[in-house]
Short mmCIF file of C-alpha atoms and ligand atoms in Angstrom, two decimals:
data_model
loop_
_atom_site.label_atom_id
_atom_site.label_comp_id
_atom_site.label_asym_id
_atom_site.label_seq_id
_atom_site.Cartn_x
_atom_site.Cartn_y
_atom_site.Cartn_z
CA UNK A 3 -12.28 7.76 -18.10
CA UNK A 4 -12.32 5.13 -15.36
CA UNK A 5 -11.41 1.45 -15.58
CA UNK A 6 -13.21 0.73 -12.33
CA UNK A 7 -16.46 -0.55 -13.81
CA UNK A 8 -16.81 -4.31 -13.43
CA UNK A 9 -16.77 -6.42 -10.28
CA UNK A 10 -15.52 -4.28 -7.41
CA UNK A 11 -12.96 -5.83 -5.06
CA UNK A 12 -13.14 -4.83 -1.38
CA UNK A 13 -9.58 -5.65 -0.31
CA UNK A 14 -9.90 -4.22 3.20
CA UNK A 15 -9.04 -6.33 6.26
CA UNK A 16 -12.62 -7.23 7.03
CA UNK A 17 -15.40 -7.59 6.40
CA UNK A 18 -13.72 -9.87 3.90
CA UNK A 19 -14.96 -11.14 0.54
CA UNK A 20 -17.97 -13.36 1.12
CA UNK A 21 -18.27 -16.46 -1.06
CA UNK A 22 -21.40 -16.52 -3.20
CA UNK A 23 -22.11 -19.93 -1.67
CA UNK A 24 -22.25 -18.39 1.80
CA UNK A 25 -24.59 -15.65 0.64
CA UNK A 26 -26.78 -18.15 -1.22
CA UNK A 27 -26.98 -20.39 1.85
CA UNK A 28 -28.36 -17.38 3.74
CA UNK A 29 -30.94 -16.60 1.07
CA UNK A 30 -33.89 -18.63 2.37
CA UNK A 31 -37.16 -18.20 4.25
CA UNK A 32 -37.07 -17.99 8.05
CA UNK A 33 -36.58 -21.44 9.60
CA UNK A 34 -38.27 -22.83 12.70
CA UNK A 35 -36.22 -21.78 15.73
CA UNK A 36 -37.60 -24.44 18.11
CA UNK A 37 -36.98 -27.82 16.47
CA UNK A 38 -35.72 -29.30 13.24
CA UNK A 39 -32.91 -28.53 10.82
CA UNK A 40 -31.63 -25.33 12.44
CA UNK A 41 -31.34 -26.90 15.87
CA UNK A 42 -29.54 -29.95 14.51
CA UNK A 43 -27.26 -27.79 12.36
CA UNK A 44 -26.23 -25.63 15.33
CA UNK A 45 -24.73 -28.67 17.09
CA UNK A 46 -22.58 -29.38 14.02
CA UNK A 47 -21.48 -25.74 13.91
CA UNK A 48 -20.33 -25.80 17.54
CA UNK A 49 -18.31 -28.97 16.91
CA UNK A 50 -16.72 -27.54 13.78
CA UNK A 51 -15.91 -24.15 15.34
CA UNK A 52 -13.87 -26.04 17.94
CA UNK A 53 -11.99 -27.83 15.16
CA UNK A 54 -11.10 -24.50 13.54
CA UNK A 55 -9.85 -23.19 16.91
CA UNK A 56 -8.07 -26.52 17.59
CA UNK A 57 -9.75 -26.88 20.96
CA UNK A 58 -11.79 -29.35 22.97
CA UNK A 59 -12.93 -26.60 25.36
CA UNK A 60 -16.14 -24.61 25.29
CA UNK A 61 -17.46 -22.03 22.84
CA UNK A 62 -20.18 -19.43 23.41
CA UNK A 63 -21.79 -17.77 20.38
CA UNK A 64 -23.00 -14.17 20.54
CA UNK A 65 -25.00 -12.01 18.14
CA UNK A 66 -22.24 -9.41 18.27
CA UNK A 67 -19.24 -7.96 16.53
CA UNK A 68 -15.70 -8.01 17.88
CA UNK A 69 -16.37 -5.34 20.48
CA UNK A 70 -19.18 -7.48 21.86
CA UNK A 71 -17.00 -10.53 22.41
CA UNK A 72 -14.22 -8.37 23.86
CA UNK A 73 -16.74 -7.36 26.51
CA UNK A 74 -18.10 -10.89 26.92
CA UNK A 75 -14.62 -12.29 27.60
CA UNK A 76 -13.99 -9.71 30.31
CA UNK A 77 -17.46 -9.90 31.89
CA UNK A 78 -17.12 -13.63 32.45
CA UNK A 79 -13.71 -13.55 34.09
CA UNK A 80 -13.18 -10.22 35.85
CA UNK A 81 -14.43 -8.20 38.77
CA UNK A 82 -14.44 -4.43 39.02
CA UNK A 83 -11.06 -3.27 40.29
CA UNK A 84 -9.14 -6.25 38.83
CA UNK A 85 -6.09 -5.48 36.69
CA UNK A 86 -5.30 -6.81 33.21
CA UNK A 87 -2.11 -6.46 31.19
CA UNK A 88 -2.60 -5.00 27.70
CA UNK A 89 0.09 -5.71 25.10
CA UNK A 90 -0.16 -2.82 22.62
CA UNK A 91 1.11 -3.64 19.13
CA UNK A 92 -1.04 -1.43 16.92
CA UNK A 93 -4.58 -0.43 17.71
CA UNK A 94 -6.75 -3.35 18.68
CA UNK A 95 -5.38 -4.59 22.01
CA UNK A 96 -5.58 -0.98 23.17
CA UNK A 97 -9.24 -1.04 22.10
CA UNK A 98 -9.81 -4.14 24.23
CA UNK A 99 -8.24 -2.21 27.10
CA UNK A 100 -10.72 0.65 26.58
CA UNK A 101 -13.59 -1.82 26.98
CA UNK A 102 -11.93 -3.14 30.16
CA UNK A 103 -11.64 0.35 31.64
CA UNK A 104 -15.29 1.00 30.77
CA UNK A 105 -16.19 -2.03 32.90
CA UNK A 106 -14.21 -0.69 35.86
CA UNK A 107 -11.23 -2.99 35.27
CA UNK A 108 -7.78 -1.46 35.61
CA UNK A 109 -5.34 -1.79 32.75
CA UNK A 110 -1.59 -1.88 32.75
CA UNK A 111 -0.48 -1.13 29.20
CA UNK A 112 2.88 -2.10 27.74
CA UNK A 113 3.25 -0.48 24.33
CA UNK A 114 5.53 -2.12 21.80
CA UNK A 115 4.92 0.51 19.13
CA UNK A 116 3.40 0.16 15.67
CA UNK A 117 6.07 -1.90 13.94
CA UNK A 118 6.91 -4.89 16.15
CA UNK A 119 5.38 -7.80 18.03
CA UNK A 120 5.19 -7.91 21.82
CA UNK A 121 8.69 -8.49 23.16
CA UNK A 122 8.51 -11.62 25.32
CA UNK A 123 11.41 -10.59 27.55
CA UNK A 124 9.65 -7.35 28.46
CA UNK A 125 6.44 -9.24 29.19
CA UNK A 126 8.41 -11.70 31.34
CA UNK A 127 9.94 -8.82 33.31
CA UNK A 128 6.49 -7.33 34.00
CA UNK A 129 5.14 -10.69 35.15
CA UNK A 130 8.14 -11.43 37.37
CA UNK A 131 7.73 -7.98 38.91
CA UNK A 132 4.09 -8.69 39.73
CA UNK A 133 4.90 -10.77 42.81
CA UNK A 134 1.48 -10.16 44.35
CA UNK A 135 -0.25 -11.52 41.20
CA UNK A 136 -2.32 -8.40 40.75
CA UNK A 137 -2.50 -9.03 36.99
CA UNK A 138 -5.45 -11.32 36.35
CA UNK A 139 -5.08 -11.68 32.57
CA UNK A 140 -2.49 -11.10 29.87
CA UNK A 141 -4.42 -9.76 26.88
CA UNK A 142 -2.95 -10.02 23.40
CA UNK A 143 -4.09 -9.92 19.81
CA UNK A 144 -2.68 -12.71 17.68
CA UNK A 145 -2.91 -10.35 14.71
CA UNK A 146 -3.32 -6.60 15.05
CA UNK A 147 -5.26 -5.57 11.98
CA UNK A 148 -3.92 -2.00 12.15
CA UNK A 149 -0.18 -2.70 12.14
CA UNK A 150 -0.49 -6.21 10.58
CA UNK A 151 1.77 -7.62 13.26
CA UNK A 152 1.46 -11.22 14.41
CA UNK A 153 2.17 -11.86 18.09
CA UNK A 154 3.68 -15.05 19.47
CA UNK A 155 0.77 -16.43 21.49
CA UNK A 156 2.49 -19.73 22.22
CA UNK A 157 5.50 -17.75 23.48
CA UNK A 158 3.26 -15.80 25.86
CA UNK A 159 2.10 -19.04 27.44
CA UNK A 160 5.74 -20.09 27.90
CA UNK A 161 6.54 -16.75 29.52
CA UNK A 162 3.58 -17.07 31.92
CA UNK A 163 4.60 -20.60 32.86
CA UNK A 164 8.26 -19.73 33.35
CA UNK A 165 7.30 -16.81 35.59
CA UNK A 166 4.97 -19.11 37.54
CA UNK A 167 2.30 -16.46 37.05
CA UNK A 168 -1.37 -17.55 37.34
CA UNK A 169 -2.83 -14.87 35.02
CA UNK A 170 -5.19 -16.06 32.30
CA UNK A 171 -3.99 -15.81 28.69
CA UNK A 172 -6.47 -14.05 26.38
CA UNK A 173 -6.03 -14.04 22.61
CA UNK A 174 -7.96 -11.89 20.12
CA UNK A 175 -8.13 -13.87 16.87
CA UNK A 176 -10.75 -11.68 15.24
CA UNK A 177 -8.50 -10.91 12.26
CA UNK A 178 -6.85 -14.26 11.83
CA UNK A 179 -8.81 -17.35 12.81
CA UNK A 180 -8.74 -19.74 9.83
CA UNK A 181 -5.95 -17.62 8.33
CA UNK A 182 -2.88 -17.77 10.58
CA UNK A 183 -1.99 -21.02 12.33
CA UNK A 184 -3.49 -21.26 15.80
CA UNK A 185 -3.84 -24.08 18.35
CA UNK A 186 -5.88 -23.00 21.34
CA UNK A 187 -5.26 -26.09 23.48
CA UNK A 188 -1.66 -26.84 22.54
CA UNK A 189 -0.70 -23.20 23.03
CA UNK A 190 -2.42 -22.99 26.43
CA UNK A 191 -4.83 -20.17 25.61
CA UNK A 192 -7.52 -19.68 28.27
CA UNK A 193 -9.85 -17.38 26.32
CA UNK A 194 -9.96 -16.74 22.58
CA UNK A 195 -12.35 -14.34 20.88
CA UNK A 196 -13.17 -14.13 17.21
CA UNK A 197 -15.88 -13.01 14.79
CA UNK A 198 -17.64 -14.16 11.65
CA UNK A 199 -16.54 -11.41 9.27
CA UNK A 200 -12.91 -12.13 8.41
CA UNK A 201 -11.33 -15.58 8.06
CA UNK A 202 -14.72 -17.22 8.51
CA UNK A 203 -16.07 -15.37 5.44
CA UNK A 204 -19.57 -14.70 6.87
CA UNK A 205 -21.14 -11.22 7.21
CA UNK A 206 -20.41 -9.33 10.44
CA UNK A 207 -22.80 -10.21 13.25
CA UNK A 208 -21.58 -13.36 14.98
CA UNK A 209 -18.97 -13.31 17.73
CA UNK A 210 -17.41 -16.31 19.45
CA UNK A 211 -15.75 -16.72 22.83
CA UNK A 212 -13.80 -19.93 23.36
CA UNK A 213 -12.87 -20.67 26.96
CA UNK A 214 -11.10 -23.34 28.97
CA UNK A 215 -11.59 -24.64 32.53
CA UNK A 216 -9.29 -22.11 34.21
CA UNK A 217 -11.24 -19.24 32.66
CA UNK A 218 -14.52 -20.89 33.63
CA UNK A 219 -13.27 -21.16 37.22
CA UNK A 220 -12.64 -17.40 37.12
CA UNK A 221 -16.29 -17.04 36.06
CA UNK A 222 -17.23 -18.29 39.58
CA UNK A 223 -15.59 -15.26 41.18
CA UNK A 224 -16.23 -12.63 38.49
CA UNK A 225 -18.65 -9.90 39.49
CA UNK A 226 -18.93 -8.43 35.99
CA UNK A 227 -21.08 -11.38 34.77
CA UNK A 228 -24.49 -10.32 33.47
CA UNK A 229 -27.36 -12.51 32.29
CA UNK A 230 -26.96 -11.59 28.63
CA UNK A 231 -23.18 -12.00 28.43
CA UNK A 232 -22.94 -15.09 30.69
CA UNK A 233 -21.11 -17.73 28.66
CA UNK A 234 -22.34 -20.77 30.59
CA UNK A 235 -25.90 -21.17 29.24
CA UNK A 236 -24.65 -20.31 25.76
CA UNK A 237 -21.97 -23.02 25.85
CA UNK A 238 -24.20 -25.63 27.51
CA UNK A 239 -27.83 -24.66 26.90
CA UNK A 240 -30.61 -26.65 28.52
CA UNK A 241 -32.97 -25.22 25.89
CA UNK A 242 -32.03 -24.19 22.35
CA UNK A 243 -32.81 -20.48 22.81
CA UNK A 244 -30.19 -20.28 25.59
CA UNK A 245 -27.47 -20.76 22.96
CA UNK A 246 -28.13 -17.15 21.96
CA UNK A 247 -29.99 -15.81 25.01
CA UNK A 248 -32.98 -15.34 22.71
CA UNK A 249 -33.80 -15.71 19.02
CA UNK A 250 -31.09 -17.49 17.05
CA UNK A 251 -29.15 -15.59 14.34
CA UNK A 252 -30.83 -17.93 11.88
CA UNK A 253 -29.40 -16.81 8.54
CA UNK A 254 -25.91 -16.18 9.81
CA UNK A 255 -25.89 -19.77 11.04
CA UNK A 256 -26.71 -21.07 7.57
CA UNK A 257 -23.91 -18.93 6.14
CA UNK A 258 -21.50 -20.17 8.79
CA UNK A 259 -22.40 -23.80 8.14
CA UNK A 260 -21.47 -23.27 4.48
CA UNK A 261 -18.17 -21.53 5.26
CA UNK A 262 -17.17 -24.20 7.78
CA UNK A 263 -17.83 -26.82 5.12
CA UNK A 264 -15.54 -24.95 2.74
CA UNK A 265 -12.78 -24.52 5.34
CA UNK A 266 -12.84 -27.88 7.11
CA UNK A 267 -14.48 -30.39 4.84
CA UNK A 268 -13.40 -29.23 1.37
CA UNK A 269 -10.13 -27.27 1.40
CA UNK A 270 -8.96 -28.43 4.85
CA UNK A 271 -7.71 -26.13 7.62
CA UNK A 272 -4.03 -26.76 7.02
CA UNK A 273 -4.43 -26.05 3.30
CA UNK A 274 -6.28 -22.85 4.21
CA UNK A 275 -3.33 -21.79 6.41
CA UNK A 276 -0.91 -22.68 3.62
CA UNK A 277 -2.84 -20.71 0.97
CA UNK A 278 -2.83 -17.62 3.16
CA UNK A 279 0.87 -18.01 3.89
CA UNK A 280 1.75 -18.25 0.22
CA UNK A 281 -0.43 -15.34 -0.86
CA UNK A 282 0.99 -13.20 1.96
CA UNK A 283 4.54 -14.03 0.89
CA UNK A 284 3.72 -13.00 -2.69
CA UNK A 285 2.48 -9.63 -1.41
CA UNK A 286 5.56 -9.11 0.75
CA UNK A 287 7.86 -9.99 -2.16
CA UNK A 288 6.21 -7.35 -4.36
CA UNK A 289 6.46 -4.55 -1.80
CA UNK A 290 10.00 -5.48 -0.80
CA UNK A 291 11.06 -5.29 -4.46
CA UNK A 292 9.23 -2.00 -5.07
CA UNK A 293 10.94 -0.74 -1.92
CA UNK A 294 14.48 -1.29 -3.16
CA UNK A 295 16.14 2.11 -3.33
CA UNK A 296 12.86 3.85 -2.35
CA UNK A 297 10.95 4.69 0.82
CA UNK A 298 8.25 2.05 0.17
CA UNK A 299 8.34 -0.50 3.00
CA UNK A 300 6.34 -3.18 4.76
CA UNK A 301 5.24 -1.89 8.15
CA UNK A 302 6.55 -4.98 9.93
CA UNK A 303 10.22 -5.51 9.08
CA UNK A 304 10.49 -8.95 10.75
CA UNK A 305 8.92 -11.59 8.44
CA UNK A 306 8.24 -13.91 11.39
CA UNK A 307 6.06 -11.21 12.96
CA UNK A 308 3.94 -10.55 9.86
CA UNK A 309 0.35 -11.66 9.64
CA UNK A 310 -0.97 -13.73 6.74
CA UNK A 311 -4.33 -11.92 6.96
CA UNK A 312 -3.43 -8.30 6.28
CA UNK A 313 -0.39 -6.31 5.20
CA UNK A 314 0.21 -2.71 6.27
CA UNK A 315 2.50 -0.80 3.90
CA UNK A 316 4.28 2.53 4.14
CA UNK A 317 4.83 5.08 1.38
CA UNK A 318 6.52 8.48 1.61
CA UNK A 319 4.43 11.60 2.27
CA UNK A 320 0.81 11.22 1.21
CA UNK A 321 1.54 8.72 -1.56
CA UNK A 322 -0.33 5.94 0.27
CA UNK A 323 -3.55 7.94 0.34
CA UNK A 324 -3.20 9.09 -3.28
CA UNK A 325 -2.59 5.52 -4.40
CA UNK A 326 -5.57 4.23 -2.41
CA UNK A 327 -7.85 6.81 -4.06
CA UNK A 328 -6.47 6.02 -7.52
CA UNK A 329 -7.13 2.30 -7.02
CA UNK A 330 -10.71 2.95 -5.98
CA UNK A 331 -11.48 5.38 -8.79
CA UNK A 332 -9.47 3.79 -11.59
CA UNK A 333 -9.16 0.10 -10.80
CA UNK A 334 -12.25 -0.87 -8.76
CA UNK A 335 -10.24 -1.88 -5.70
CA UNK A 336 -10.83 -0.57 -2.17
CA UNK A 337 -7.85 -0.89 0.16
CA UNK A 338 -7.86 -0.45 3.94
CA UNK A 339 -7.37 3.00 5.42
CA UNK A 340 -4.55 3.64 7.92
CA UNK A 341 -5.56 2.89 11.51
CA UNK A 342 -3.63 3.47 14.71
CA UNK A 343 -0.52 4.85 12.99
CA UNK A 344 1.16 8.04 14.24
CA UNK A 345 -0.76 10.97 12.69
CA UNK A 346 2.18 12.28 10.67
CA UNK A 347 2.71 8.89 9.02
CA UNK A 348 -0.93 8.03 8.32
CA UNK A 349 -1.19 9.66 4.83
CA UNK A 350 1.56 7.32 3.65
CA UNK A 351 -0.03 4.15 4.98
CA UNK A 352 -2.62 1.73 3.66
CA UNK A 353 -3.56 -1.86 4.36
CA UNK A 354 -4.18 -4.75 1.99
CA UNK A 355 -6.64 -7.31 3.33
CA UNK A 356 -5.98 -10.88 2.16
CA UNK A 357 -8.01 -13.02 4.52
CA UNK A 358 -10.68 -15.58 3.75
CA UNK A 359 -12.07 -16.08 0.26
CA UNK A 360 -8.95 -14.86 -1.56
CA UNK A 361 -6.92 -16.61 -4.22
CA UNK A 362 -3.88 -16.07 -6.43
CA UNK A 363 -5.57 -14.10 -9.20
CA UNK A 364 -7.19 -11.72 -6.71
CA UNK A 365 -3.88 -10.98 -5.00
CA UNK A 366 -2.04 -10.63 -8.31
CA UNK A 367 -4.79 -8.33 -9.59
CA UNK A 368 -4.38 -6.06 -6.57
CA UNK A 369 -0.60 -6.02 -6.93
CA UNK A 370 -0.69 -5.31 -10.66
CA UNK A 371 -3.20 -2.51 -10.09
CA UNK A 372 -0.97 -1.03 -7.38
CA UNK A 373 1.93 -1.04 -9.83
CA UNK A 374 -0.22 0.66 -12.48
CA UNK A 375 -1.26 3.26 -9.90
CA UNK A 376 2.33 3.96 -8.86
CA UNK A 377 3.27 4.49 -12.50
CA UNK A 378 0.23 6.68 -13.18
CA UNK A 379 0.92 8.86 -10.12
CA UNK A 380 4.66 9.04 -10.63
CA UNK A 381 5.45 7.29 -7.34
CA UNK A 382 9.04 6.11 -7.47
CA UNK A 383 9.33 2.33 -7.02
CA UNK A 384 11.89 -0.35 -7.63
CA UNK A 385 11.28 -2.50 -10.70
CA UNK A 386 10.32 -6.18 -10.72
CA UNK A 387 7.71 -6.24 -7.93
CA UNK A 388 5.19 -8.21 -9.93
CA UNK A 389 7.80 -10.72 -11.09
CA UNK A 390 8.82 -11.25 -7.47
CA UNK A 391 5.19 -11.95 -6.54
CA UNK A 392 4.55 -14.31 -9.45
CA UNK A 393 7.75 -16.21 -8.63
CA UNK A 394 6.38 -16.92 -5.14
CA UNK A 395 3.06 -18.08 -6.59
CA UNK A 396 4.77 -20.19 -9.26
CA UNK A 397 7.02 -21.92 -6.71
CA UNK A 398 3.85 -22.80 -4.75
C1 PLP B 406 -8.00 -7.75 15.74
C2 PLP B 406 -9.33 -7.09 15.90
N1 PLP B 406 -9.91 -7.07 17.10
C3 PLP B 406 -11.10 -6.48 17.29
C4 PLP B 406 -11.78 -5.87 16.26
C5 PLP B 406 -13.09 -5.21 16.53
O1 PLP B 406 -14.08 -5.92 15.86
P1 PLP B 406 -15.48 -5.22 15.47
O2 PLP B 406 -15.16 -4.06 14.58
O3 PLP B 406 -16.21 -6.32 14.78
O4 PLP B 406 -16.14 -4.81 16.72
C6 PLP B 406 -11.22 -5.89 14.98
C7 PLP B 406 -11.91 -5.24 13.85
O5 PLP B 406 -11.39 -5.04 12.80
C8 PLP B 406 -9.97 -6.50 14.80
O6 PLP B 406 -9.39 -6.53 13.59
#
């Protein structure tokens, strides 16, 4: 017998749960793509995207996933043979580096392992050592969705400034925009990339590149710019179609308008950050309690370096995989598979996505189901994990 029938919960770290309102906003006949409501709505979307990123700079919208905007960011700022610094803290910054190498850009990779944020002192040492300013950009992910680490983007700007290094600062916020606190302008980020499918709660398919004046100056020299990926006409189109270098992603835009209303004009961005912080702390409390006297552990030991979007957890042996299968078959919950972890550890690892349209009962349902699964499978765990989580929720 299975208890999985009923509404399935996809608790992977993106694509995230899409609000019915977003899906309903997309359910409409094709709009006119030359004049009228869509054109007017796009201007409001651009303004609101900048509010979510806390920036007054430019944004270019692409019909693309995260890989697309990774490439767009590089194409607009780099020339073949340039060097970028990749800060490896899981899987995804390394992936950005692979795109760079594919474009003929050289990468210098500093790997901080799977369980910690980029160490700012080590980054500072690399930058101080680069006296010829060969490194053209420092590339970081704010949140690495594989390890669930959160990097200190503001700290990276400080390190660049203290070293007097002119490299651009790139931040990948694909996992965590509108989840973890972020201030593009105040933190001195030159290029930020994100996508529609996680904190923004819209189906995959829209990618965004935010860029400031220093990055746009690099665009003058870059020889990787191509007509399709060029951010200038997209950010400042003379004609509407130039926003997207062709037909607009009509229905995604309606979905995005709805989600931006929910984030900015109903809940409020700071409340959204707070909700994610509280729900994440409830999840951490449960796993930390289950871990007492056992091998169950959060992948990121330092609470300050944990994301509020996703939590990677570690179980002994293959218990993580067995538990993940049990939850899917018996409880109607799909958790995230291990990504980027050392091969020997992967069967013990899974990820809980908690970004976007997620509330207390959803998180508590996942945690309670995990506890049921551990009991059913005979996985040793400390007692009181659910109480620890509900205490966090109750304290608000
Ligand atoms: C932090 C981060 N960067 C980049 C990507 C790649 O995005 P996509 O799969 O949409 O190409 C992901 C996808 O999960 C991600 O989490």
